[in-house]
PDB file of C-alpha atoms in Angstrom:
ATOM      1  CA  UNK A   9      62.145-174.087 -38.581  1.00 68.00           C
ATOM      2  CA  UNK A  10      60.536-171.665 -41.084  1.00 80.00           C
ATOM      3  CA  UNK A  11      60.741-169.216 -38.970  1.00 89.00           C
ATOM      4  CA  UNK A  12      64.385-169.283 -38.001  1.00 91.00           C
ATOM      5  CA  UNK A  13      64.997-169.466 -41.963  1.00 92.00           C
ATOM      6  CA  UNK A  14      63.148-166.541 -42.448  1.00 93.00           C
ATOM      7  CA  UNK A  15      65.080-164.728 -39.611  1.00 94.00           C
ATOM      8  CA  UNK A  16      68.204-165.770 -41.305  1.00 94.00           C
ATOM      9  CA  UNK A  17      67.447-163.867 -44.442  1.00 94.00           C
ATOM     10  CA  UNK A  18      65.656-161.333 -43.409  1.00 96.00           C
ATOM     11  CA  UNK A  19      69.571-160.693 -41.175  1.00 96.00           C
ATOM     12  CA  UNK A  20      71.445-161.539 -44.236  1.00 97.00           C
ATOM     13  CA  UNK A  21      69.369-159.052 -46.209  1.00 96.00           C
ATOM     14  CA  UNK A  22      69.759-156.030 -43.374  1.00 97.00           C
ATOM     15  CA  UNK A  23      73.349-156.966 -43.484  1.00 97.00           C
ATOM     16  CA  UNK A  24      74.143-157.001 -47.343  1.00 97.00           C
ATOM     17  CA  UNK A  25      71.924-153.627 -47.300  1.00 97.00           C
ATOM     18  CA  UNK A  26      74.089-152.334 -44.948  1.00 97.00           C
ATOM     19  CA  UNK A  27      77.441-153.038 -46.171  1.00 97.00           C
ATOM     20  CA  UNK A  28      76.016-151.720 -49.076  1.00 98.00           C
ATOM     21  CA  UNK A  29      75.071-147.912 -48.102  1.00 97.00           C
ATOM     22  CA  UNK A  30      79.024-147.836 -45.865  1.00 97.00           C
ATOM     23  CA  UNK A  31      80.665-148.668 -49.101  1.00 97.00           C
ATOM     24  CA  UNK A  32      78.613-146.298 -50.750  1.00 97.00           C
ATOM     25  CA  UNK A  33      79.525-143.830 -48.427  1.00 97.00           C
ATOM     26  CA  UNK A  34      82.881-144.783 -48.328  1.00 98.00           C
ATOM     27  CA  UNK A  35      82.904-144.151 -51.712  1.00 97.00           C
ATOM     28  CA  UNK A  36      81.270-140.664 -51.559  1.00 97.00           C
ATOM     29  CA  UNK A  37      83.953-139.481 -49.338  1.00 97.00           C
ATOM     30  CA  UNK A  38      87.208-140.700 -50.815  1.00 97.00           C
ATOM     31  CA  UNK A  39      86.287-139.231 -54.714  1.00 97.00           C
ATOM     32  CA  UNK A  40      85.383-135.642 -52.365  1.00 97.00           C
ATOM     33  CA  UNK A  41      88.352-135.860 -50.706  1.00 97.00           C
ATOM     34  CA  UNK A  42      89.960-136.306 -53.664  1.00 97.00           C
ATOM     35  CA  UNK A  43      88.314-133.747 -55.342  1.00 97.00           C
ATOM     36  CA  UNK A  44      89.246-131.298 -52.764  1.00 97.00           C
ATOM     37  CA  UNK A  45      92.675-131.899 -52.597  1.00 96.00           C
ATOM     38  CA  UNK A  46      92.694-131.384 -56.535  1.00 95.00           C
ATOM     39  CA  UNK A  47      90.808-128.093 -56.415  1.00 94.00           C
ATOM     40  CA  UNK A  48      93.146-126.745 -53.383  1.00 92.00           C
ATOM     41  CA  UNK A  49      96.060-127.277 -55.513  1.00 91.00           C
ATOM     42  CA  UNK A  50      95.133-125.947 -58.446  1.00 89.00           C
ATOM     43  CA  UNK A  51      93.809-122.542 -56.780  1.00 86.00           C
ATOM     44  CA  UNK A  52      97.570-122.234 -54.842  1.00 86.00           C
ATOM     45  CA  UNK A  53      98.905-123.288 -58.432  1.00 83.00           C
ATOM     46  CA  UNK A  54      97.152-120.605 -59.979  1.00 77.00           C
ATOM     47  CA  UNK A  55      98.172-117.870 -56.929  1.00 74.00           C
ATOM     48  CA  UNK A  56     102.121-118.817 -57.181  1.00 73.00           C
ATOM     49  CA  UNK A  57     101.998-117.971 -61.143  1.00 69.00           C
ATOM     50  CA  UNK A  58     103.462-114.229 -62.163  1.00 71.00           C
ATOM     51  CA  UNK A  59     100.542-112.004 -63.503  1.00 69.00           C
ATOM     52  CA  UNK A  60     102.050-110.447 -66.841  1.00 73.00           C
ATOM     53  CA  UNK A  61     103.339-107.010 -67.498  1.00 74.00           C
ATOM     54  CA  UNK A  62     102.098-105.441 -70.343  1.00 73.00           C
ATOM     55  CA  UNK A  63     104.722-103.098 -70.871  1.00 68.00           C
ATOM     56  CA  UNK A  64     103.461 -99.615 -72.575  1.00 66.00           C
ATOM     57  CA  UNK A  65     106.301 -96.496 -73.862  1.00 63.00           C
ATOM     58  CA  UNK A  66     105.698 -93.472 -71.537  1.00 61.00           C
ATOM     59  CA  UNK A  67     105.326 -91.333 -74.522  1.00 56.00           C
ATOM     60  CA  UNK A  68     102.522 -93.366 -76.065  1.00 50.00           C
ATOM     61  CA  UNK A  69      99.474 -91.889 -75.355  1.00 54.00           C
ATOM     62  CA  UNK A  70     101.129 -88.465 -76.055  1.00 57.00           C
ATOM     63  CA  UNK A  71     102.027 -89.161 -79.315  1.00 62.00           C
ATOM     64  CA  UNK A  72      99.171 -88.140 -81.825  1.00 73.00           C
ATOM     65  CA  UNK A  73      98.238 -90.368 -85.211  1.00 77.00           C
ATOM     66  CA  UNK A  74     100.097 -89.098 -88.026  1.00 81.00           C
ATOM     67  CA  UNK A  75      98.365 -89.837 -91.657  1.00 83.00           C
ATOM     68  CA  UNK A  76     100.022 -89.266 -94.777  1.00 81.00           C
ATOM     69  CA  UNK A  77     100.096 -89.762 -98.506  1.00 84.00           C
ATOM     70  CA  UNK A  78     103.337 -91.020-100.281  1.00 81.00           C
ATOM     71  CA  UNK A  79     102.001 -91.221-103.637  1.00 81.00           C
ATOM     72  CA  UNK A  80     101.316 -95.200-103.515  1.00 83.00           C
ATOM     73  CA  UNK A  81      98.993 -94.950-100.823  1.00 82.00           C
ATOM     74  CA  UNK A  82      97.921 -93.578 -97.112  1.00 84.00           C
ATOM     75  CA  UNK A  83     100.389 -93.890 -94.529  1.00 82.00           C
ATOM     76  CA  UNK A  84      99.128 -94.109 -90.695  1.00 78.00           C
ATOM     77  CA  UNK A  85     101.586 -94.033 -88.349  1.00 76.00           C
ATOM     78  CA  UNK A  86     100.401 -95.128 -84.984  1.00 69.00           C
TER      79      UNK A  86
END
């Protein structure tokens, strides 16, 4: 009889230990799954958005600095 008790828990151990470690696992792969689905979308997000335009004059980096004095103070004109 003590052995068959023994047996018992020793079975009901193995068996708590194991539904432990699949819902652990479980686990593990639902939050990465998640987590890659989050990270795909925000790098496609990030591709569909325009890049800016900085728009520059054609002129501009022809155009010198002009500095001069009106009496009240320096003037630079850039």
């Amino acid at each position: 009889m003590q052995n068959i008790r023994s047996l018992f828990i020793a079975l009901a151990g193995i068996t708590v230990f194991a539904a432990m470690a699949l819902f652990t696992v479980s686990l593990t792969l639902a939050v990465g799954g998640i987590l890659t689905v989050l990270l795909a979308a925000r790098a496609i997000s990030l591709r569909m958005k325009p890049a800016p335009v900085r728009a520059k004059a054609n002129n501009a980096q022809q155009r010198e600095m002009r500095v001069w004095n009106d009496g009240r103070g320096t003037i630079i004109d850039l």
